């Protein structure tokens, strides 16, 4: 049977950018930028994206397209009778665990969206927003409901297939996301006092920068581009032979970075204009922003729009996370697509239950000093993801070989790919070493 493929160039870009653009851009990027002092952090982040992100992205796409297989099958096909395919197993495990925690946060977002549409959120006094957020996260049945909703929407799209599901919905949702962002930017930068927020974002103060922020920037660039988790390998396998992978990667990376910056331009001018702290951390969009919207004319309209935007961004990412394990089961174990998606979604939902409970009845349960939610997040984003990234870079750089990757990227020499030398050095040496540093840092083996 012919493999399902993305049908158009715009479809590929929408789907891959849809995966890359998510909570990482609109929720995490602004708060880690806020925590790390603003513009100088963004500057380092951009360097990480340009140096390492582009190279690993084009490598993962080329692996997938050459092998025409899922994240594990790709390693098996390109290096038969070796154990490299375990890298794909790791990718499946990583994307599965991330999906469990990701759908919880996306569930909070949907719940905020509903309470902003009904106007409930604007009736809560700013001083009570922190306890509102805590009450929501601790309300297990409610969070179970909204996370399940996220998983059901995700499964529905994935079951519809690559072209009729992932591509079709990404093509609709990504333009809506851009338009929404632009409306919100216009609102935010025209507030009195918005300049301070723009200055915070774009005027670097390098004295704020620490070695820790450099590693955080590198780690986030991987997460934000959906690298190291088999997603881009899987999507690469759905790209037609005639597409130019280098130019596709650049477009996806540009879209991802622009959206992260745009989210910053929505959030910080408003935060500064109303006198809030930029370094509030993970609660920035759940506690600080609702207070900001309350002070704004037509605040509840803009608030609904904002949470709709975050919800859309999250769903186009959850579908890519589920697709990794669905393609794995359908191709490696010949399972029917629908059955695989339902089976895996049920598994993700079951896995998310203890993580949800860790904000409620199980809040006292600590494993290695972490709550269950934090443990899942730590294992997947800080251990498995960097290991996946290192193994993928080593595989492309040393095992499959940069010559083969180069052939695939350039479509057997049809497209010029000027950066070969640069590519070769980064994928062989810089990427694995730099990602290894993240791993050492996040496991506390090196302390900064
Ligand atoms: N890149 C997504 C974001 O920035 O929110 C998160 C993500 C999606 C990570 C898919 C990994 C992945 F495979």
CSV table of N, CA, C and O in Angstrom, one decimal, residues 232-336:
chain,number,residue,atom,x,y,z
A,232,UNK,N,9.8,14.7,14.1
A,232,UNK,CA,10.3,15.3,12.8
A,232,UNK,C,10.7,14.1,11.9
A,232,UNK,O,10.6,14.2,10.6
A,233,UNK,N,11.3,13.1,12.4
A,233,UNK,CA,11.6,11.9,11.6
A,233,UNK,C,10.3,11.4,11.0
A,233,UNK,O,10.2,11.1,9.8
A,234,UNK,N,9.3,11.2,11.8
A,234,UNK,CA,8.0,10.7,11.3
A,234,UNK,C,7.4,11.6,10.2
A,234,UNK,O,7.0,11.1,9.2
A,235,UNK,N,7.4,12.9,10.5
A,235,UNK,CA,6.8,13.8,9.5
A,235,UNK,C,7.7,13.8,8.2
A,235,UNK,O,7.2,13.9,7.1
A,236,UNK,N,9.0,13.7,8.4
A,236,UNK,CA,9.9,13.6,7.3
A,236,UNK,C,9.5,12.5,6.3
A,236,UNK,O,9.6,12.6,5.1
A,237,UNK,N,9.0,11.4,6.9
A,237,UNK,CA,8.7,10.2,6.1
A,237,UNK,C,7.4,10.5,5.3
A,237,UNK,O,7.1,9.7,4.4
A,238,UNK,N,6.7,11.5,5.6
A,238,UNK,CA,5.5,11.8,4.8
A,238,UNK,C,5.7,12.9,3.8
A,238,UNK,O,4.8,13.4,3.2
A,239,UNK,N,7.0,13.3,3.6
A,239,UNK,CA,7.3,14.4,2.7
A,239,UNK,C,7.7,13.8,1.3
A,239,UNK,O,8.5,12.9,1.3
A,240,UNK,N,7.1,14.4,0.3
A,240,UNK,CA,7.4,13.9,-1.1
A,240,UNK,C,8.9,14.1,-1.4
A,240,UNK,O,9.5,15.0,-1.0
A,241,UNK,N,9.4,13.2,-2.3
A,241,UNK,CA,10.8,13.2,-2.7
A,241,UNK,C,11.2,14.6,-3.3
A,241,UNK,O,12.3,15.0,-3.2
A,242,UNK,N,10.3,15.2,-4.0
A,242,UNK,CA,10.7,16.4,-4.7
A,242,UNK,C,10.9,17.7,-3.9
A,242,UNK,O,11.4,18.7,-4.3
A,243,UNK,N,10.4,17.6,-2.6
A,243,UNK,CA,10.5,18.8,-1.7
A,243,UNK,C,11.9,19.1,-1.3
A,243,UNK,O,12.7,18.1,-1.1
A,244,UNK,N,12.2,20.3,-1.1
A,244,UNK,CA,13.6,20.8,-0.7
A,244,UNK,C,13.6,20.8,0.8
A,244,UNK,O,13.1,21.7,1.4
A,245,UNK,N,14.3,19.8,1.4
A,245,UNK,CA,14.2,19.7,2.9
A,245,UNK,C,14.9,20.9,3.6
A,245,UNK,O,14.5,21.3,4.7
A,246,UNK,N,16.0,21.4,3.0
A,246,UNK,CA,16.7,22.5,3.7
A,246,UNK,C,15.8,23.7,3.8
A,246,UNK,O,15.7,24.4,4.8
A,247,UNK,N,15.2,24.0,2.6
A,247,UNK,CA,14.4,25.2,2.7
A,247,UNK,C,13.1,25.0,3.5
A,247,UNK,O,12.7,25.9,4.2
A,248,UNK,N,12.6,23.8,3.5
A,248,UNK,CA,11.4,23.5,4.4
A,248,UNK,C,11.8,23.7,5.9
A,248,UNK,O,11.1,24.4,6.7
A,249,UNK,N,13.0,23.2,6.3
A,249,UNK,CA,13.4,23.3,7.7
A,249,UNK,C,13.5,24.8,8.0
A,249,UNK,O,13.1,25.2,9.1
A,250,UNK,N,14.1,25.6,7.2
A,250,UNK,CA,14.3,27.0,7.5
A,250,UNK,C,13.0,27.7,7.7
A,250,UNK,O,12.8,28.5,8.6
A,251,UNK,N,12.0,27.3,6.9
A,251,UNK,CA,10.7,27.9,7.0
A,251,UNK,C,10.0,27.6,8.3
A,251,UNK,O,9.4,28.4,9.0
A,252,UNK,N,10.1,26.3,8.6
A,252,UNK,CA,9.5,25.8,9.9
A,252,UNK,C,10.2,26.5,11.1
A,252,UNK,O,9.5,27.0,12.0
A,253,UNK,N,11.5,26.6,11.0
A,253,UNK,CA,12.2,27.2,12.1
A,253,UNK,C,11.9,28.7,12.2
A,253,UNK,O,11.7,29.2,13.3
A,254,UNK,N,11.8,29.3,11.1
A,254,UNK,CA,11.5,30.7,11.1
A,254,UNK,C,10.1,30.9,11.7
A,254,UNK,O,9.9,31.8,12.6
A,255,UNK,N,9.1,30.1,11.3
A,255,UNK,CA,7.8,30.3,11.8
A,255,UNK,C,7.8,30.0,13.4
A,255,UNK,O,7.1,30.8,14.1
A,256,UNK,N,8.5,29.0,13.8
A,256,UNK,CA,8.5,28.7,15.2
A,256,UNK,C,9.1,29.9,16.0
A,256,UNK,O,8.6,30.3,17.1
A,257,UNK,N,10.2,30.4,15.5
A,257,UNK,CA,10.9,31.5,16.2
A,257,UNK,C,10.1,32.8,16.2
A,257,UNK,O,9.9,33.4,17.2
A,258,UNK,N,9.5,33.0,15.1
A,258,UNK,CA,8.7,34.3,15.0
A,258,UNK,C,7.5,34.2,15.9
A,258,UNK,O,7.2,35.1,16.6
A,259,UNK,N,6.9,33.0,16.0
A,259,UNK,CA,5.7,32.9,16.9
A,259,UNK,C,6.1,33.1,18.4
A,259,UNK,O,5.4,33.7,19.2
A,260,UNK,N,7.3,32.5,18.7
A,260,UNK,CA,7.7,32.6,20.1
A,260,UNK,C,8.0,34.1,20.4
A,260,UNK,O,7.5,34.7,21.5
A,261,UNK,N,8.6,34.8,19.5
A,261,UNK,CA,8.8,36.3,19.7
A,261,UNK,C,7.5,37.0,19.7
A,261,UNK,O,7.3,37.9,20.5
A,262,UNK,N,6.6,36.7,18.8
A,262,UNK,CA,5.3,37.3,18.8
A,262,UNK,C,4.6,37.1,20.1
A,262,UNK,O,3.9,38.0,20.6
A,263,UNK,N,4.7,35.9,20.7
A,263,UNK,CA,4.0,35.6,21.9
A,263,UNK,C,4.6,36.6,23.0
A,263,UNK,O,3.9,37.1,23.9
A,264,UNK,N,5.9,36.8,22.9
A,264,UNK,CA,6.6,37.7,23.9
A,264,UNK,C,6.0,39.1,23.7
A,264,UNK,O,5.8,39.8,24.7
A,265,UNK,N,5.8,39.5,22.4
A,265,UNK,CA,5.3,40.8,22.1
A,265,UNK,C,3.9,41.0,22.6
A,265,UNK,O,3.4,42.1,22.9
A,266,UNK,N,3.1,39.9,22.6
A,266,UNK,CA,1.8,40.0,23.2
A,266,UNK,C,1.8,40.1,24.7
A,266,UNK,O,1.2,41.0,25.3
A,267,UNK,N,2.7,39.3,25.3
A,267,UNK,CA,2.7,39.2,26.8
A,267,UNK,C,3.4,40.3,27.5
A,267,UNK,O,2.8,41.0,28.4
A,268,UNK,N,4.6,40.6,27.2
A,268,UNK,CA,5.4,41.6,28.0
A,268,UNK,C,5.0,43.0,28.0
A,268,UNK,O,4.9,43.6,29.0
A,269,UNK,N,4.6,43.6,26.8
A,269,UNK,CA,4.2,45.0,26.9
A,269,UNK,C,2.9,45.1,27.8
A,269,UNK,O,2.8,46.0,28.6
A,270,UNK,N,2.0,44.1,27.7
A,270,UNK,CA,0.8,44.1,28.6
A,270,UNK,C,1.2,44.0,30.0
A,270,UNK,O,0.7,44.7,30.9
A,271,UNK,N,2.1,43.0,30.3
A,271,UNK,CA,2.6,42.8,31.7
A,271,UNK,C,3.2,44.1,32.3
A,271,UNK,O,2.9,44.5,33.4
A,272,UNK,N,4.1,44.7,31.5
A,272,UNK,CA,4.7,46.0,32.0
A,272,UNK,C,3.7,47.1,32.1
A,272,UNK,O,3.7,47.9,33.0
A,273,UNK,N,2.8,47.2,31.1
A,273,UNK,CA,1.9,48.3,31.1
A,273,UNK,C,1.0,48.3,32.3
A,273,UNK,O,0.6,49.4,32.8
A,274,UNK,N,0.7,47.1,32.9
A,274,UNK,CA,-0.1,47.1,34.1
A,274,UNK,C,0.7,46.9,35.3
A,274,UNK,O,0.1,46.5,36.4
A,275,UNK,N,2.0,47.0,35.2
A,275,UNK,CA,2.8,47.0,36.4
A,275,UNK,C,3.0,45.6,37.1
A,275,UNK,O,3.2,45.5,38.3
A,276,UNK,N,3.0,44.5,36.2
A,276,UNK,CA,3.3,43.2,36.8
A,276,UNK,C,4.7,42.8,36.6
A,276,UNK,O,5.4,43.4,35.9
A,277,UNK,N,5.1,41.7,37.3
A,277,UNK,CA,6.5,41.2,37.2
A,277,UNK,C,6.7,40.3,36.0
A,277,UNK,O,5.9,39.3,35.9
A,278,UNK,N,7.7,40.5,35.2
A,278,UNK,CA,7.8,39.6,34.1
A,278,UNK,C,8.4,38.2,34.5
A,278,UNK,O,8.2,37.2,33.7
A,279,UNK,N,9.0,38.1,35.6
A,279,UNK,CA,9.6,36.8,36.0
A,279,UNK,C,8.7,35.9,36.8
A,279,UNK,O,9.2,35.1,37.7
A,280,UNK,N,7.4,35.9,36.6
A,280,UNK,CA,6.5,35.1,37.4
A,280,UNK,C,6.6,33.6,37.3
A,280,UNK,O,6.1,32.9,38.1
A,281,UNK,N,7.3,33.2,36.2
A,281,UNK,CA,7.4,31.7,36.1
A,281,UNK,C,6.3,31.1,35.4
A,281,UNK,O,5.5,31.7,34.7
A,282,UNK,N,6.1,29.7,35.6
A,282,UNK,CA,5.1,29.0,34.8
A,282,UNK,C,3.7,29.6,35.0
A,282,UNK,O,2.8,29.3,34.1
A,283,UNK,N,3.4,30.3,36.0
A,283,UNK,CA,2.0,30.8,36.2
A,283,UNK,C,1.8,32.1,35.4
A,283,UNK,O,0.7,32.7,35.5
A,284,UNK,N,2.8,32.6,34.7
A,284,UNK,CA,2.7,33.8,34.0
A,284,UNK,C,1.4,33.9,33.2
A,284,UNK,O,0.6,34.9,33.3
A,285,UNK,N,1.1,32.9,32.4
A,285,UNK,CA,-0.2,33.0,31.5
A,285,UNK,C,-1.4,32.7,32.3
A,285,UNK,O,-2.5,33.0,31.9
A,286,UNK,N,-1.3,32.0,33.4
A,286,UNK,CA,-2.5,31.6,34.2
A,286,UNK,C,-2.9,32.5,35.3
A,286,UNK,O,-4.0,32.5,35.7
A,287,UNK,N,-1.9,33.2,35.8
A,287,UNK,CA,-2.2,34.1,36.9
A,287,UNK,C,-2.0,35.6,36.6
A,287,UNK,O,-2.8,36.5,36.7
A,288,UNK,N,-0.8,35.9,36.0
A,288,UNK,CA,-0.5,37.3,35.7
A,288,UNK,C,-1.3,37.8,34.5
A,288,UNK,O,-1.9,38.9,34.6
A,289,UNK,N,-1.4,37.0,33.4
A,289,UNK,CA,-2.1,37.5,32.3
A,289,UNK,C,-3.6,37.8,32.5
A,289,UNK,O,-4.1,38.9,32.1
A,290,UNK,N,-4.4,36.9,33.2
A,290,UNK,CA,-5.8,37.2,33.5
A,290,UNK,C,-5.9,38.5,34.2
A,290,UNK,O,-6.8,39.3,34.0
A,291,UNK,N,-5.0,38.8,35.1
A,291,UNK,CA,-5.0,40.1,35.9
A,291,UNK,C,-4.8,41.2,34.9
A,291,UNK,O,-5.5,42.3,34.9
A,292,UNK,N,-3.9,41.0,33.9
A,292,UNK,CA,-3.6,42.0,32.9
A,292,UNK,C,-4.9,42.3,32.1
A,292,UNK,O,-5.3,43.4,31.8
A,293,UNK,N,-5.5,41.2,31.6
A,293,UNK,CA,-6.7,41.4,30.8
A,293,UNK,C,-7.8,42.1,31.5
A,293,UNK,O,-8.6,42.8,30.9
A,294,UNK,N,-7.9,41.9,32.8
A,294,UNK,CA,-9.0,42.6,33.6
A,294,UNK,C,-8.9,44.1,33.5
A,294,UNK,O,-9.9,44.8,33.6
A,295,UNK,N,-7.6,44.6,33.4
A,295,UNK,CA,-7.5,46.0,33.4
A,295,UNK,C,-7.7,46.6,32.0
A,295,UNK,O,-7.7,47.8,31.8
A,296,UNK,N,-7.9,45.7,31.0
A,296,UNK,CA,-7.9,46.2,29.6
A,296,UNK,C,-9.4,46.4,29.1
A,296,UNK,O,-10.2,45.6,29.5
A,297,UNK,N,-9.6,47.4,28.3
A,297,UNK,CA,-10.9,47.5,27.7
A,297,UNK,C,-11.2,46.3,26.8
A,297,UNK,O,-10.3,45.8,26.1
A,298,UNK,N,-12.4,45.7,26.8
A,298,UNK,CA,-12.7,44.5,26.1
A,298,UNK,C,-11.8,43.3,26.5
A,298,UNK,O,-11.5,42.4,25.8
A,299,UNK,N,-11.4,43.4,27.8
A,299,UNK,CA,-10.4,42.4,28.3
A,299,UNK,C,-10.9,41.0,28.1
A,299,UNK,O,-10.1,40.1,27.7
A,300,UNK,N,-12.2,40.7,28.3
A,300,UNK,CA,-12.6,39.3,28.3
A,300,UNK,C,-12.6,38.8,26.9
A,300,UNK,O,-12.4,37.6,26.6
A,301,UNK,N,-12.9,39.7,25.9
A,301,UNK,CA,-12.8,39.3,24.5
A,301,UNK,C,-11.3,38.9,24.2
A,301,UNK,O,-11.1,37.8,23.6
A,302,UNK,N,-10.4,39.7,24.5
A,302,UNK,CA,-9.0,39.4,24.2
A,302,UNK,C,-8.5,38.2,25.0
A,302,UNK,O,-7.7,37.5,24.5
A,303,UNK,N,-9.0,38.1,26.1
A,303,UNK,CA,-8.6,36.9,27.0
A,303,UNK,C,-9.1,35.6,26.3
A,303,UNK,O,-8.3,34.6,26.2
A,304,UNK,N,-10.3,35.6,25.8
A,304,UNK,CA,-10.8,34.4,25.2
A,304,UNK,C,-10.0,34.1,23.9
A,304,UNK,O,-9.6,32.9,23.6
A,305,UNK,N,-9.7,35.2,23.2
A,305,UNK,CA,-8.9,35.0,22.0
A,305,UNK,C,-7.5,34.4,22.3
A,305,UNK,O,-7.0,33.5,21.6
A,306,UNK,N,-6.9,34.9,23.4
A,306,UNK,CA,-5.6,34.4,23.8
A,306,UNK,C,-5.6,32.9,24.1
A,306,UNK,O,-4.8,32.2,23.7
A,307,UNK,N,-6.6,32.5,25.0
A,307,UNK,CA,-6.6,31.1,25.3
A,307,UNK,C,-7.0,30.2,24.2
A,307,UNK,O,-6.6,29.1,24.1
A,308,UNK,N,-7.8,30.8,23.2
A,308,UNK,CA,-8.1,30.0,22.0
A,308,UNK,C,-6.8,29.8,21.2
A,308,UNK,O,-6.5,28.6,20.8
A,309,UNK,N,-6.0,30.8,21.2
A,309,UNK,CA,-4.7,30.7,20.5
A,309,UNK,C,-3.8,29.7,21.1
A,309,UNK,O,-3.2,28.8,20.4
A,310,UNK,N,-3.7,29.7,22.4
A,310,UNK,CA,-2.8,28.7,23.1
A,310,UNK,C,-3.4,27.3,22.9
A,310,UNK,O,-2.6,26.4,22.6
A,311,UNK,N,-4.7,27.2,22.9
A,311,UNK,CA,-5.4,25.9,22.7
A,311,UNK,C,-5.1,25.3,21.3
A,311,UNK,O,-4.7,24.1,21.2
A,312,UNK,N,-5.2,26.1,20.3
A,312,UNK,CA,-4.9,25.7,19.0
A,312,UNK,C,-3.4,25.2,18.8
A,312,UNK,O,-3.1,24.2,18.3
A,313,UNK,N,-2.6,26.1,19.4
A,313,UNK,CA,-1.1,25.8,19.3
A,313,UNK,C,-0.9,24.4,20.0
A,313,UNK,O,-0.1,23.6,19.5
A,314,UNK,N,-1.5,24.2,21.1
A,314,UNK,CA,-1.3,22.9,21.8
A,314,UNK,C,-1.8,21.7,21.0
A,314,UNK,O,-1.1,20.7,20.9
A,315,UNK,N,-3.0,21.8,20.4
A,315,UNK,CA,-3.5,20.7,19.7
A,315,UNK,C,-2.7,20.3,18.5
A,315,UNK,O,-2.5,19.1,18.2
A,316,UNK,N,-2.2,21.3,17.7
A,316,UNK,CA,-1.4,20.9,16.6
A,316,UNK,C,0.0,20.3,17.0
A,316,UNK,O,0.6,19.6,16.2
A,317,UNK,N,0.3,20.4,18.3
A,317,UNK,CA,1.5,19.7,18.8
A,317,UNK,C,1.1,18.4,19.3
A,317,UNK,O,1.9,17.4,19.1
A,318,UNK,N,0.0,18.3,20.0
A,318,UNK,CA,-0.4,16.9,20.6
A,318,UNK,C,-0.6,15.9,19.4
A,318,UNK,O,-0.3,14.8,19.6
A,319,UNK,N,-1.1,16.4,18.3
A,319,UNK,CA,-1.3,15.4,17.2
A,319,UNK,C,0.0,14.9,16.7
A,319,UNK,O,0.1,13.7,16.4
A,320,UNK,N,1.0,15.7,16.7
A,320,UNK,CA,2.3,15.2,16.2
A,320,UNK,C,2.9,14.2,17.3
A,320,UNK,O,3.6,13.2,16.9
A,321,UNK,N,2.7,14.5,18.5
A,321,UNK,CA,3.2,13.6,19.6
A,321,UNK,C,2.5,12.2,19.5
A,321,UNK,O,3.1,11.2,19.6
A,322,UNK,N,1.2,12.2,19.2
A,322,UNK,CA,0.5,10.9,19.1
A,322,UNK,C,0.9,10.2,17.9
A,322,UNK,O,1.0,9.0,17.8
A,323,UNK,N,1.1,11.0,16.8
A,323,UNK,CA,1.4,10.3,15.5
A,323,UNK,C,2.7,9.5,15.6
A,323,UNK,O,2.9,8.5,14.9
A,324,UNK,N,3.7,9.9,16.5
A,324,UNK,CA,4.9,9.1,16.6
A,324,UNK,C,4.6,7.7,17.0
A,324,UNK,O,5.1,6.8,16.4
A,325,UNK,N,3.8,7.5,18.1
A,325,UNK,CA,3.5,6.2,18.5
A,325,UNK,C,2.5,5.4,17.6
A,325,UNK,O,2.6,4.2,17.4
A,326,UNK,N,1.6,6.2,17.0
A,326,UNK,CA,0.6,5.6,16.1
A,326,UNK,C,1.3,5.0,14.9
A,326,UNK,O,1.1,3.9,14.5
A,327,UNK,N,2.2,5.8,14.3
A,327,UNK,CA,2.9,5.3,13.1
A,327,UNK,C,3.8,4.1,13.5
A,327,UNK,O,4.0,3.1,12.7
A,328,UNK,N,4.3,4.1,14.7
A,328,UNK,CA,5.2,3.0,15.2
A,328,UNK,C,4.4,1.7,15.3
A,328,UNK,O,4.7,0.7,14.7
A,329,UNK,N,3.2,1.8,15.9
A,329,UNK,CA,2.4,0.6,16.0
A,329,UNK,C,1.8,0.1,14.7
A,329,UNK,O,1.7,-1.1,14.4
A,330,UNK,N,1.4,1.1,13.8
A,330,UNK,CA,0.8,0.6,12.6
A,330,UNK,C,1.9,0.0,11.7
A,330,UNK,O,1.6,-1.0,11.0
A,331,UNK,N,3.1,0.5,11.7
A,331,UNK,CA,4.1,0.0,10.8
A,331,UNK,C,4.9,-1.2,11.4
A,331,UNK,O,5.2,-2.2,10.7
A,332,UNK,N,5.2,-1.1,12.6
A,332,UNK,CA,6.1,-2.2,13.2
A,332,UNK,C,5.2,-3.4,13.7
A,332,UNK,O,5.7,-4.5,13.7
A,333,UNK,N,4.0,-3.1,14.1
A,333,UNK,CA,3.2,-4.2,14.6
A,333,UNK,C,1.9,-4.4,13.8
A,333,UNK,O,1.0,-5.1,14.2
A,334,UNK,N,1.8,-3.7,12.6
A,334,UNK,CA,0.7,-3.9,11.7
A,334,UNK,C,-0.6,-3.7,12.3
A,334,UNK,O,-1.6,-4.5,12.0
A,335,UNK,N,-0.7,-2.8,13.2
A,335,UNK,CA,-2.0,-2.5,13.8
A,335,UNK,C,-2.8,-1.5,12.9
A,335,UNK,O,-2.2,-0.7,12.2
A,336,UNK,N,-4.1,-1.6,13.0
A,336,UNK,CA,-4.9,-0.7,12.2
A,336,UNK,C,-4.8,0.7,12.8
A,336,UNK,O,-4.7,0.8,14.1
